[in-house]
Amino acid sequence: MSNQKQASLLVQGYEVVIGFETHAQLATKSKIFSRAPTAFGAEPNTQACAVDLALPGTLPVMNREAVAHAIRLGLALGSHIAEQSVFARKNYFYPDLPKGYQISQFEIPVVQGGEVSFFLGDEKKTVRLVRAHLEEDAGKSLHEDFHGLSGIDLNRAGTPLLEIVTEPDIRSSAEAVAYAKELHKIVTWIGICDGNMQEGSFRCDANVSVRKPGQPLGTRREIKNLNSFKFMQQAIDYEVRWQIEQIEDGHAIEQATVLFDPDTGETRAMRTKEDAADYRYFPDPDLPPLVIARSWVDEVKASMPELPRQMAERLVTEYGLPEYDATTLTQSPAMAAYFETAAKASGQAKMASNWIMGEISRRLNNEEKDIAQVPVSADTLAALLKRIADGTISNNAAKQVMDALWAGEGQDVDAVIEAKGLKQMNDSGALEKIIDEVMLANAPMVEQFRAGKDKAFNALVGLVMKASKGKANPQQVNDVLRKKLGG
């Protein structure tokens, strides 16, 4: 990195260092070690079976689908998938942890290494991964539902998670959010997680520290359970400012776990941070090592969809799109499929890209909908693009057609154009007649143009368009008018 770029990333002379831990809830129908369901929103304690409750004599049995999801992530991120990994007991006491320990992986995780690449503006960034390991979720303590008491809901106990851990490669809150968004896109794209942050399916913890350039890593504080990209940026920015102020005031940073309060915009310490030794990890005697045959990895690989980065590269080469367009259109499989259908059916790839990123996205955002809920099919959009390309309608008229299609006034583009009288005037004789009349009625303006004032030409074009009720083809107006003016 150049010194200039490095300097621009500094905050008050300090370098920000961030590592991420993300808990992705795996999209399995049952829990990681039991057959209890994982559906969200059920009445408290109605989805916890004897295994989840840790009743005496119960034994965990590994969920095969959860392992398949871990393999998918490893393949998507270019990681090493361990042929043999081990489950461990992570010991700590908390009321919503029935066994008094959590089954996780410690020394030998299932997914090792790998990386996530993304664009920040037009600059490509890469964050290296340490690992992704399988584990079970804990239950949930309900502190607000009972006056002076806490309730325990064990529905979530045993829900399968993949904890995805990065190296401390992230250098700003903007980079952290871009990384989290890219990882979110990947896990939803490959179908291993529904990505619903409000329901806790995708939760991020940010380990934040600051240091003077060239100095050893500073002491980190972990911001827990960031469940929105907006709060993520606010929390990290506040934490960075707080740590710098502490150091500048002569205080040492203590390793701690902190929570972000969206109402105050501040982080506050929850507890001093435990280290691995505090958890007294040891291999779980109830679970044999997890063995993954190469044939299983090959089987999962064969079922994998085309990944977003690969698809973006293909859209650039196959359709001649700019890198920015290709990256934007591969935000979700649904958006990419919508583009490809419209581009192929219309033969207008760049125009399809512009409309989807512009007009279609604007309307969806206004209605807080996603591309899966678009009321205009990709084939209908293609028919509209064809009518713009062949000069039947202008771009402005096309927006009026889209208004009608969006409002459900039929899906036949030609019928809408006809019904609204939006067809461009392609009769050159009729156009010449209008231009002659405009020139005759605006002789001073014609003289101004001939005297070298280009503004007069634009004004005449506007008058012709107005006289044609917007139906004249603007390019044709330009050509014929210039010819008649001798310009």
CSV table of C-alpha atoms in Angstrom, one decimal:
chain,number,residue,atom,x,y,z
A,1,MET,CA,0.0,0.0,0.0
A,2,SER,CA,1.3,3.5,-0.9
A,3,ASN,CA,2.2,5.8,2.0
A,4,GLN,CA,-0.4,8.3,0.7
A,5,LYS,CA,-3.1,5.7,0.7
A,6,GLN,CA,-2.0,4.4,4.1
A,7,ALA,CA,-2.1,8.0,5.5
A,8,SER,CA,-5.6,8.5,4.2
A,9,LEU,CA,-6.8,5.5,6.3
A,10,LEU,CA,-5.4,6.8,9.5
A,11,VAL,CA,-7.8,8.2,12.2
A,12,GLN,CA,-6.1,11.0,14.1
A,13,GLY,CA,-2.8,9.4,13.4
A,14,TYR,CA,-3.8,5.9,14.4
A,15,GLU,CA,-4.3,2.8,12.3
A,16,VAL,CA,-7.5,0.9,12.8
A,17,VAL,CA,-7.3,-2.9,13.0
A,18,ILE,CA,-10.5,-5.0,12.8
A,19,GLY,CA,-11.1,-8.7,12.7
A,20,PHE,CA,-14.5,-10.2,12.2
A,21,GLU,CA,-16.4,-13.2,13.7
A,22,THR,CA,-19.7,-13.9,12.0
A,23,HIS,CA,-22.3,-16.4,13.2
A,24,ALA,CA,-24.3,-17.6,10.2
A,25,GLN,CA,-27.3,-19.7,11.2
A,26,LEU,CA,-27.5,-22.7,8.9
A,27,ALA,CA,-30.6,-23.2,6.8
A,28,THR,CA,-31.4,-26.8,8.1
A,29,LYS,CA,-34.8,-28.0,9.0
A,30,SER,CA,-33.6,-29.5,12.3
A,31,LYS,CA,-30.9,-28.7,14.9
A,32,ILE,CA,-27.3,-29.6,14.7
A,33,PHE,CA,-27.4,-32.5,17.2
A,34,SER,CA,-31.1,-33.3,17.5
A,35,ARG,CA,-34.3,-33.6,15.4
A,36,ALA,CA,-36.0,-30.6,16.9
A,37,PRO,CA,-37.2,-28.0,14.4
A,38,THR,CA,-35.4,-24.7,13.8
A,39,ALA,CA,-38.3,-22.5,12.6
A,40,PHE,CA,-38.2,-18.9,13.9
A,41,GLY,CA,-41.0,-17.3,16.0
A,42,ALA,CA,-42.5,-20.4,17.8
A,43,GLU,CA,-43.9,-20.1,21.4
A,44,PRO,CA,-41.0,-20.2,23.9
A,45,ASN,CA,-39.7,-23.8,24.7
A,46,THR,CA,-41.9,-25.5,22.2
A,47,GLN,CA,-39.0,-26.4,19.9
A,48,ALA,CA,-36.6,-27.9,22.4
A,49,CYS,CA,-36.3,-31.7,22.7
A,50,ALA,CA,-34.7,-33.8,25.4
A,51,VAL,CA,-31.3,-33.5,23.7
A,52,ASP,CA,-31.5,-29.6,23.6
A,53,LEU,CA,-32.6,-29.6,27.2
A,54,ALA,CA,-29.5,-31.7,28.2
A,55,LEU,CA,-31.6,-34.3,30.0
A,56,PRO,CA,-29.6,-37.1,31.5
A,57,GLY,CA,-28.9,-40.0,29.2
A,58,THR,CA,-29.3,-38.0,25.9
A,59,LEU,CA,-26.6,-38.1,23.3
A,60,PRO,CA,-25.9,-35.7,20.4
A,61,VAL,CA,-26.1,-37.0,16.8
A,62,MET,CA,-24.5,-35.0,14.0
A,63,ASN,CA,-26.8,-33.3,11.4
A,64,ARG,CA,-25.4,-34.3,7.9
A,65,GLU,CA,-27.0,-31.3,6.2
A,66,ALA,CA,-25.2,-28.9,8.5
A,67,VAL,CA,-21.8,-30.5,7.5
A,68,ALA,CA,-22.8,-30.2,3.8
A,69,HIS,CA,-23.5,-26.5,4.3
A,70,ALA,CA,-20.0,-26.1,5.9
A,71,ILE,CA,-18.5,-27.8,2.8
A,72,ARG,CA,-20.4,-25.4,0.5
A,73,LEU,CA,-18.9,-22.4,2.3
A,74,GLY,CA,-15.4,-23.8,2.2
A,75,LEU,CA,-15.8,-24.4,-1.6
A,76,ALA,CA,-17.2,-20.9,-2.1
A,77,LEU,CA,-14.3,-19.2,-0.3
A,78,GLY,CA,-11.4,-21.3,-1.6
A,79,SER,CA,-10.8,-22.8,1.9
A,80,HIS,CA,-9.3,-26.1,2.9
A,81,ILE,CA,-12.0,-28.6,4.0
A,82,ALA,CA,-10.5,-30.8,6.7
A,83,GLU,CA,-10.8,-34.5,6.0
A,84,GLN,CA,-11.0,-34.9,9.8
A,85,SER,CA,-12.2,-32.3,12.3
A,86,VAL,CA,-13.0,-32.6,16.0
A,87,PHE,CA,-15.8,-31.3,18.2
A,88,ALA,CA,-14.9,-29.8,21.6
A,89,ARG,CA,-16.8,-28.7,24.7
A,90,LYS,CA,-16.5,-24.9,25.4
A,91,ASN,CA,-17.3,-24.6,29.1
A,92,TYR,CA,-19.0,-21.6,30.6
A,93,PHE,CA,-22.0,-21.0,32.8
A,94,TYR,CA,-25.0,-19.1,31.6
A,95,PRO,CA,-28.7,-19.8,32.4
A,96,ASP,CA,-29.6,-20.3,28.7
A,97,LEU,CA,-26.9,-22.9,28.2
A,98,PRO,CA,-28.5,-26.1,29.5
A,99,LYS,CA,-25.5,-28.4,29.4
A,100,GLY,CA,-23.1,-25.9,31.0
A,101,TYR,CA,-21.0,-26.1,27.9
A,102,GLN,CA,-21.4,-25.4,24.2
A,103,ILE,CA,-20.4,-28.0,21.6
A,104,SER,CA,-18.1,-26.2,19.2
A,105,GLN,CA,-14.8,-26.8,17.4
A,106,PHE,CA,-11.5,-25.6,18.6
A,107,GLU,CA,-8.1,-27.0,17.6
A,108,ILE,CA,-9.2,-28.7,14.3
A,109,PRO,CA,-12.1,-26.8,12.5
A,110,VAL,CA,-13.9,-28.2,9.5
A,111,VAL,CA,-13.1,-25.2,7.2
A,112,GLN,CA,-9.6,-23.7,7.3
A,113,GLY,CA,-8.3,-20.6,5.5
A,114,GLY,CA,-9.9,-19.1,2.5
A,115,GLU,CA,-10.6,-15.4,1.6
A,116,VAL,CA,-13.4,-13.0,0.8
A,117,SER,CA,-12.8,-10.4,-2.0
A,118,PHE,CA,-15.0,-7.4,-2.6
A,119,PHE,CA,-14.9,-3.9,-4.1
A,120,LEU,CA,-14.8,-0.7,-1.9
A,121,GLY,CA,-15.6,1.9,-4.5
A,122,ASP,CA,-13.5,0.8,-7.4
A,123,GLU,CA,-10.7,-0.7,-5.3
A,124,LYS,CA,-10.6,-4.4,-4.8
A,125,LYS,CA,-10.0,-5.6,-1.2
A,126,THR,CA,-9.3,-9.1,0.1
A,127,VAL,CA,-9.8,-10.3,3.7
A,128,ARG,CA,-8.2,-13.6,4.7
A,129,LEU,CA,-10.1,-16.1,6.8
A,130,VAL,CA,-8.6,-18.1,9.7
A,131,ARG,CA,-11.4,-20.7,9.9
A,132,ALA,CA,-15.1,-21.5,9.9
A,133,HIS,CA,-16.2,-24.0,12.5
A,134,LEU,CA,-19.5,-25.7,13.3
A,135,GLU,CA,-21.2,-25.2,16.6
A,136,GLU,CA,-24.5,-25.1,18.4
A,137,ASP,CA,-26.3,-21.9,19.4
A,138,ALA,CA,-27.3,-21.2,23.0
A,139,GLY,CA,-30.9,-20.4,24.2
A,140,LYS,CA,-32.1,-16.9,24.9
A,141,SER,CA,-32.6,-15.0,28.1
A,142,LEU,CA,-35.7,-12.8,28.2
A,143,HIS,CA,-35.1,-9.9,30.6
A,144,GLU,CA,-38.0,-7.6,29.6
A,145,ASP,CA,-41.0,-10.0,29.7
A,146,PHE,CA,-41.2,-10.7,33.4
A,147,HIS,CA,-41.1,-8.0,36.2
A,148,GLY,CA,-38.0,-8.5,38.3
A,149,LEU,CA,-37.3,-11.9,36.7
A,150,SER,CA,-35.6,-13.4,33.6
A,151,GLY,CA,-37.2,-16.0,31.4
A,152,ILE,CA,-35.3,-18.7,29.5
A,153,ASP,CA,-36.4,-19.7,26.0
A,154,LEU,CA,-34.5,-22.8,24.8
A,155,ASN,CA,-36.0,-22.9,21.2
A,156,ARG,CA,-32.7,-21.6,19.8
A,157,ALA,CA,-30.6,-24.0,21.9
A,158,GLY,CA,-28.9,-26.5,19.5
A,159,THR,CA,-29.5,-24.4,16.3
A,160,PRO,CA,-26.6,-25.1,13.9
A,161,LEU,CA,-24.2,-22.2,13.4
A,162,LEU,CA,-21.1,-21.7,11.3
A,163,GLU,CA,-18.7,-19.2,13.0
A,164,ILE,CA,-16.6,-17.5,10.3
A,165,VAL,CA,-13.4,-15.9,11.6
A,166,THR,CA,-11.1,-13.5,9.7
A,167,GLU,CA,-7.5,-12.4,10.1
A,168,PRO,CA,-7.2,-8.8,11.4
A,169,ASP,CA,-7.1,-7.5,7.8
A,170,ILE,CA,-9.8,-4.8,7.9
A,171,ARG,CA,-8.7,-1.2,8.3
A,172,SER,CA,-11.9,0.9,8.4
A,173,SER,CA,-15.6,0.8,9.3
A,174,ALA,CA,-16.4,1.2,5.6
A,175,GLU,CA,-14.2,-1.8,4.7
A,176,ALA,CA,-15.8,-3.8,7.6
A,177,VAL,CA,-19.3,-3.1,6.3
A,178,ALA,CA,-18.3,-4.0,2.7
A,179,TYR,CA,-16.8,-7.3,3.9
A,180,ALA,CA,-19.9,-8.2,5.9
A,181,LYS,CA,-22.2,-7.4,3.0
A,182,GLU,CA,-20.1,-9.6,0.6
A,183,LEU,CA,-20.1,-12.5,3.1
A,184,HIS,CA,-23.8,-12.0,3.6
A,185,LYS,CA,-24.3,-12.2,-0.2
A,186,ILE,CA,-22.2,-15.4,-0.4
A,187,VAL,CA,-23.9,-17.3,2.3
A,188,THR,CA,-27.4,-16.4,1.0
A,189,TRP,CA,-26.3,-17.0,-2.6
A,190,ILE,CA,-25.1,-20.6,-1.9
A,191,GLY,CA,-28.3,-21.2,0.2
A,192,ILE,CA,-26.7,-22.1,3.5
A,193,CYS,CA,-28.2,-19.2,5.5
A,194,ASP,CA,-31.3,-17.1,5.0
A,195,GLY,CA,-29.3,-14.0,6.0
A,196,ASN,CA,-32.2,-12.5,8.1
A,197,MET,CA,-30.3,-10.1,10.4
A,198,GLN,CA,-33.4,-9.1,12.4
A,199,GLU,CA,-34.1,-12.7,13.3
A,200,GLY,CA,-30.4,-13.2,14.3
A,201,SER,CA,-29.6,-15.5,11.4
A,202,PHE,CA,-26.5,-13.5,10.5
A,203,ARG,CA,-24.8,-11.9,13.5
A,204,CYS,CA,-21.4,-10.2,13.4
A,205,ASP,CA,-18.9,-9.5,16.2
A,206,ALA,CA,-16.1,-6.9,15.4
A,207,ASN,CA,-12.8,-7.1,17.2
A,208,VAL,CA,-11.5,-3.5,17.1
A,209,SER,CA,-8.1,-2.1,18.2
A,210,VAL,CA,-6.0,0.9,17.2
A,211,ARG,CA,-2.3,1.5,17.0
A,212,LYS,CA,0.3,3.9,15.8
A,213,PRO,CA,1.6,2.8,12.3
A,214,GLY,CA,4.4,0.3,12.6
A,215,GLN,CA,3.6,-0.5,16.3
A,216,PRO,CA,2.5,-4.0,17.6
A,217,LEU,CA,-1.3,-4.7,17.6
A,218,GLY,CA,-3.2,-2.8,20.2
A,219,THR,CA,-5.5,-4.4,22.8
A,220,ARG,CA,-8.8,-5.3,21.2
A,221,ARG,CA,-12.4,-4.9,22.4
A,222,GLU,CA,-15.1,-7.1,20.9
A,223,ILE,CA,-18.4,-5.5,19.8
A,224,LYS,CA,-21.0,-8.3,20.1
A,225,ASN,CA,-24.1,-9.1,18.1
A,226,LEU,CA,-24.1,-6.4,15.4
A,227,ASN,CA,-27.3,-7.2,13.5
A,228,SER,CA,-27.5,-4.4,10.9
A,229,PHE,CA,-25.0,-2.9,8.5
A,230,LYS,CA,-25.9,0.6,9.6
A,231,PHE,CA,-25.3,-0.1,13.3
A,232,MET,CA,-22.1,-1.9,12.4
A,233,GLN,CA,-20.6,1.2,10.9
A,234,GLN,CA,-21.8,3.4,13.8
A,235,ALA,CA,-20.5,1.0,16.5
A,236,ILE,CA,-17.1,0.7,15.0
A,237,ASP,CA,-16.7,4.4,14.4
A,238,TYR,CA,-17.7,5.2,18.0
A,239,GLU,CA,-15.4,2.4,19.4
A,240,VAL,CA,-12.4,3.7,17.4
A,241,ARG,CA,-12.9,7.3,18.6
A,242,TRP,CA,-13.4,6.1,22.2
A,243,GLN,CA,-10.2,4.0,22.1
A,244,ILE,CA,-8.1,6.8,20.7
A,245,GLU,CA,-9.4,9.3,23.3
A,246,GLN,CA,-8.5,6.8,26.1
A,247,ILE,CA,-5.0,6.3,24.8
A,248,GLU,CA,-4.5,10.0,24.3
A,249,ASP,CA,-5.7,10.6,27.9
A,250,GLY,CA,-3.0,8.2,29.1
A,251,HIS,CA,-5.3,5.2,29.9
A,252,ALA,CA,-4.6,1.6,28.8
A,253,ILE,CA,-7.2,-0.2,26.8
A,254,GLU,CA,-8.5,-3.3,28.6
A,255,GLN,CA,-9.6,-6.3,26.7
A,256,ALA,CA,-13.4,-6.5,27.0
A,257,THR,CA,-16.7,-7.5,25.4
A,258,VAL,CA,-18.9,-4.5,24.6
A,259,LEU,CA,-22.4,-4.0,23.3
A,260,PHE,CA,-23.6,-1.2,21.0
A,261,ASP,CA,-26.6,0.9,22.0
A,262,PRO,CA,-28.3,2.2,18.9
A,263,ASP,CA,-30.3,4.8,21.0
A,264,THR,CA,-27.2,6.5,22.4
A,265,GLY,CA,-24.8,5.6,19.5
A,266,GLU,CA,-22.3,4.4,22.1
A,267,THR,CA,-20.6,1.1,23.0
A,268,ARG,CA,-20.5,0.0,26.7
A,269,ALA,CA,-18.5,-2.8,28.3
A,270,MET,CA,-20.4,-5.9,29.2
A,271,ARG,CA,-17.7,-8.0,30.7
A,272,THR,CA,-13.9,-8.5,30.6
A,273,LYS,CA,-13.1,-10.7,27.7
A,274,GLU,CA,-12.4,-14.4,28.3
A,275,ASP,CA,-9.4,-16.1,26.6
A,276,ALA,CA,-9.5,-19.6,25.2
A,277,ALA,CA,-8.0,-21.0,28.4
A,278,ASP,CA,-11.0,-19.7,30.4
A,279,TYR,CA,-13.3,-22.0,28.4
A,280,ARG,CA,-11.3,-25.2,29.3
A,281,TYR,CA,-11.8,-26.7,25.9
A,282,PHE,CA,-11.5,-30.5,25.5
A,283,PRO,CA,-12.7,-32.9,22.9
A,284,ASP,CA,-16.3,-33.9,23.3
A,285,PRO,CA,-16.3,-37.6,24.3
A,286,ASP,CA,-19.9,-38.1,23.0
A,287,LEU,CA,-18.9,-37.2,19.4
A,288,PRO,CA,-16.4,-39.1,17.2
A,289,PRO,CA,-14.1,-37.0,14.9
A,290,LEU,CA,-16.0,-35.6,11.8
A,291,VAL,CA,-14.7,-37.4,8.8
A,292,ILE,CA,-15.4,-35.9,5.3
A,293,ALA,CA,-14.6,-38.1,2.3
A,294,ARG,CA,-13.2,-36.4,-0.9
A,295,SER,CA,-16.1,-38.0,-2.8
A,296,TRP,CA,-18.6,-36.1,-0.5
A,297,VAL,CA,-16.8,-32.8,-1.2
A,298,ASP,CA,-17.0,-33.6,-5.0
A,299,GLU,CA,-20.7,-34.4,-4.7
A,300,VAL,CA,-21.4,-31.0,-2.9
A,301,LYS,CA,-19.2,-29.2,-5.5
A,302,ALA,CA,-21.3,-30.6,-8.4
A,303,SER,CA,-24.4,-29.1,-6.8
A,304,MET,CA,-22.9,-25.6,-6.3
A,305,PRO,CA,-24.3,-22.6,-8.2
A,306,GLU,CA,-22.1,-20.3,-10.2
A,307,LEU,CA,-20.6,-17.9,-7.6
A,308,PRO,CA,-21.2,-14.2,-7.7
A,309,ARG,CA,-17.6,-13.2,-8.5
A,310,GLN,CA,-17.4,-15.8,-11.3
A,311,MET,CA,-20.8,-14.7,-12.6
A,312,ALA,CA,-19.7,-11.0,-12.6
A,313,GLU,CA,-16.6,-11.9,-14.6
A,314,ARG,CA,-18.8,-13.8,-17.1
A,315,LEU,CA,-21.2,-10.9,-17.5
A,316,VAL,CA,-18.2,-8.7,-18.4
A,317,THR,CA,-16.9,-11.0,-21.0
A,318,GLU,CA,-20.2,-12.3,-22.4
A,319,TYR,CA,-22.2,-9.1,-22.4
A,320,GLY,CA,-19.5,-6.5,-22.5
A,321,LEU,CA,-20.7,-4.9,-19.3
A,322,PRO,CA,-18.5,-2.6,-17.2
A,323,GLU,CA,-17.1,-4.2,-14.0
A,324,TYR,CA,-19.3,-1.9,-11.9
A,325,ASP,CA,-22.5,-3.1,-13.6
A,326,ALA,CA,-21.6,-6.7,-13.4
A,327,THR,CA,-20.9,-6.4,-9.6
A,328,THR,CA,-24.2,-4.6,-9.0
A,329,LEU,CA,-26.2,-7.1,-11.0
A,330,THR,CA,-24.8,-10.0,-9.1
A,331,GLN,CA,-26.1,-8.8,-5.7
A,332,SER,CA,-28.5,-11.8,-5.7
A,333,PRO,CA,-29.2,-14.8,-8.0
A,334,ALA,CA,-32.7,-13.3,-8.7
A,335,MET,CA,-31.3,-10.0,-10.0
A,336,ALA,CA,-28.7,-11.7,-12.1
A,337,ALA,CA,-31.3,-14.1,-13.6
A,338,TYR,CA,-33.6,-11.1,-14.3
A,339,PHE,CA,-30.8,-9.3,-16.1
A,340,GLU,CA,-29.8,-12.3,-18.2
A,341,THR,CA,-33.3,-13.0,-19.4
A,342,ALA,CA,-33.9,-9.3,-20.3
A,343,ALA,CA,-30.5,-9.0,-22.0
A,344,LYS,CA,-30.9,-12.2,-24.1
A,345,ALA,CA,-34.5,-11.5,-25.1
A,346,SER,CA,-33.8,-7.9,-26.1
A,347,GLY,CA,-30.3,-8.1,-27.5
A,348,GLN,CA,-29.6,-4.9,-25.5
A,349,ALA,CA,-27.4,-5.9,-22.6
A,350,LYS,CA,-26.1,-2.4,-21.6
A,351,MET,CA,-29.6,-0.9,-21.9
A,352,ALA,CA,-31.0,-3.8,-19.8
A,353,SER,CA,-28.3,-3.2,-17.2
A,354,ASN,CA,-29.0,0.6,-17.1
A,355,TRP,CA,-32.8,0.0,-16.6
A,356,ILE,CA,-32.4,-2.6,-13.9
A,357,MET,CA,-29.8,-0.6,-11.9
A,358,GLY,CA,-31.8,2.6,-12.5
A,359,GLU,CA,-35.5,2.7,-13.1
A,360,ILE,CA,-36.4,-0.8,-11.8
A,361,SER,CA,-34.2,-0.6,-8.7
A,362,ARG,CA,-35.5,3.0,-7.9
A,363,ARG,CA,-39.1,1.8,-8.0
A,364,LEU,CA,-38.4,-1.3,-5.9
A,365,ASN,CA,-36.5,0.8,-3.3
A,366,ASN,CA,-39.4,3.2,-3.1
A,367,GLU,CA,-41.7,0.4,-2.3
A,368,GLU,CA,-39.2,-1.5,-0.1
A,369,LYS,CA,-39.4,-4.6,-2.3
A,370,ASP,CA,-36.7,-6.8,-3.7
A,371,ILE,CA,-36.2,-8.0,-7.3
A,372,ALA,CA,-38.2,-11.2,-6.6
A,373,GLN,CA,-41.3,-9.0,-6.1
A,374,VAL,CA,-40.9,-7.0,-9.3
A,375,PRO,CA,-44.3,-6.7,-11.0
A,376,VAL,CA,-42.8,-6.4,-14.6
A,377,SER,CA,-41.3,-9.7,-16.0
A,378,ALA,CA,-37.9,-9.7,-17.5
A,379,ASP,CA,-39.5,-10.7,-20.9
A,380,THR,CA,-41.8,-7.6,-20.7
A,381,LEU,CA,-38.8,-5.4,-19.9
A,382,ALA,CA,-37.0,-6.9,-22.9
A,383,ALA,CA,-40.0,-6.0,-25.2
A,384,LEU,CA,-39.9,-2.4,-23.9
A,385,LEU,CA,-36.1,-2.2,-24.6
A,386,LYS,CA,-36.7,-3.4,-28.1
A,387,ARG,CA,-39.1,-0.6,-28.7
A,388,ILE,CA,-36.6,2.0,-27.5
A,389,ALA,CA,-33.8,0.4,-29.6
A,390,ASP,CA,-35.9,0.4,-32.8
A,391,GLY,CA,-37.1,4.0,-32.4
A,392,THR,CA,-40.7,3.2,-31.8
A,393,ILE,CA,-40.7,5.2,-28.5
A,394,SER,CA,-38.3,7.6,-26.8
A,395,ASN,CA,-36.7,7.0,-23.5
A,396,ASN,CA,-39.2,9.4,-21.8
A,397,ALA,CA,-42.1,7.6,-23.4
A,398,ALA,CA,-40.6,4.3,-22.2
A,399,LYS,CA,-40.8,5.5,-18.6
A,400,GLN,CA,-44.5,6.3,-19.1
A,401,VAL,CA,-45.0,2.7,-20.5
A,402,MET,CA,-43.2,1.4,-17.4
A,403,ASP,CA,-45.5,3.4,-15.2
A,404,ALA,CA,-48.5,1.6,-16.8
A,405,LEU,CA,-46.9,-1.9,-16.6
A,406,TRP,CA,-45.9,-1.3,-13.0
A,407,ALA,CA,-49.4,-0.3,-12.1
A,408,GLY,CA,-50.7,-3.5,-13.6
A,409,GLU,CA,-52.4,-2.0,-16.7
A,410,GLY,CA,-51.5,-5.0,-18.8
A,411,GLN,CA,-48.2,-6.6,-19.7
A,412,ASP,CA,-48.3,-6.1,-23.5
A,413,VAL,CA,-45.9,-3.3,-24.3
A,414,ASP,CA,-47.2,-2.6,-27.8
A,415,ALA,CA,-50.8,-2.4,-26.6
A,416,VAL,CA,-49.8,0.1,-23.9
A,417,ILE,CA,-47.8,2.2,-26.4
A,418,GLU,CA,-50.8,2.2,-28.7
A,419,ALA,CA,-53.4,3.0,-26.0
A,420,LYS,CA,-51.3,5.9,-24.7
A,421,GLY,CA,-50.4,7.2,-28.1
A,422,LEU,CA,-46.7,7.2,-27.3
A,423,LYS,CA,-45.3,6.1,-30.7
A,424,GLN,CA,-42.5,8.3,-32.0
A,425,MET,CA,-43.2,10.1,-35.2
A,426,ASN,CA,-41.1,8.3,-37.8
A,427,ASP,CA,-42.9,9.9,-40.8
A,428,SER,CA,-40.1,12.2,-42.2
A,429,GLY,CA,-42.6,14.1,-44.3
A,430,ALA,CA,-44.8,15.0,-41.3
A,431,LEU,CA,-41.7,15.9,-39.3
A,432,GLU,CA,-40.3,18.2,-42.0
A,433,LYS,CA,-43.7,20.0,-42.1
A,434,ILE,CA,-43.5,20.7,-38.3
A,435,ILE,CA,-39.9,21.8,-38.6
A,436,ASP,CA,-40.8,24.2,-41.4
A,437,GLU,CA,-43.6,25.7,-39.4
A,438,VAL,CA,-41.4,26.1,-36.3
A,439,MET,CA,-38.6,27.8,-38.4
A,440,LEU,CA,-41.2,30.1,-40.0
A,441,ALA,CA,-42.7,31.1,-36.6
A,442,ASN,CA,-39.3,31.7,-35.0
A,443,ALA,CA,-37.3,33.5,-37.7
A,444,PRO,CA,-35.2,35.5,-35.1
A,445,MET,CA,-34.0,32.3,-33.4
A,446,VAL,CA,-33.1,30.9,-36.8
A,447,GLU,CA,-31.0,34.0,-37.5
A,448,GLN,CA,-29.3,33.7,-34.1
A,449,PHE,CA,-28.3,30.1,-34.9
A,450,ARG,CA,-26.9,31.2,-38.3
A,451,ALA,CA,-25.0,33.9,-36.4
A,452,GLY,CA,-23.2,31.2,-34.5
A,453,LYS,CA,-25.3,30.9,-31.3
A,454,ASP,CA,-25.6,27.2,-30.6
A,455,LYS,CA,-28.1,27.8,-27.8
A,456,ALA,CA,-30.7,28.8,-30.4
A,457,PHE,CA,-30.4,25.4,-32.0
A,458,ASN,CA,-31.3,23.6,-28.7
A,459,ALA,CA,-34.3,26.0,-28.3
A,460,LEU,CA,-35.5,25.2,-31.8
A,461,VAL,CA,-35.2,21.4,-31.1
A,462,GLY,CA,-37.3,21.9,-27.9
A,463,LEU,CA,-40.0,23.8,-29.9
A,464,VAL,CA,-40.1,21.0,-32.5
A,465,MET,CA,-40.5,18.4,-29.8
A,466,LYS,CA,-43.3,20.4,-28.2
A,467,ALA,CA,-45.1,20.9,-31.5
A,468,SER,CA,-44.9,17.1,-32.1
A,469,LYS,CA,-46.3,16.5,-28.6
A,470,GLY,CA,-43.0,14.7,-27.7
A,471,LYS,CA,-43.6,12.1,-30.4
A,472,ALA,CA,-40.8,13.1,-32.8
A,473,ASN,CA,-37.6,11.1,-32.6
A,474,PRO,CA,-35.0,13.5,-31.0
A,475,GLN,CA,-32.1,12.3,-33.1
A,476,GLN,CA,-34.2,12.6,-36.3
A,477,VAL,CA,-35.2,16.2,-35.2
A,478,ASN,CA,-31.5,17.1,-34.8
A,479,ASP,CA,-30.5,15.7,-38.2
A,480,VAL,CA,-33.4,17.2,-40.2
A,481,LEU,CA,-33.2,20.6,-38.4
A,482,ARG,CA,-29.4,20.9,-39.0
A,483,LYS,CA,-29.9,20.0,-42.6
A,484,LYS,CA,-32.6,22.6,-43.1
A,485,LEU,CA,-30.6,25.3,-41.2
A,486,GLY,CA,-27.5,24.4,-43.3
A,487,GLY,CA,-25.6,23.8,-40.0
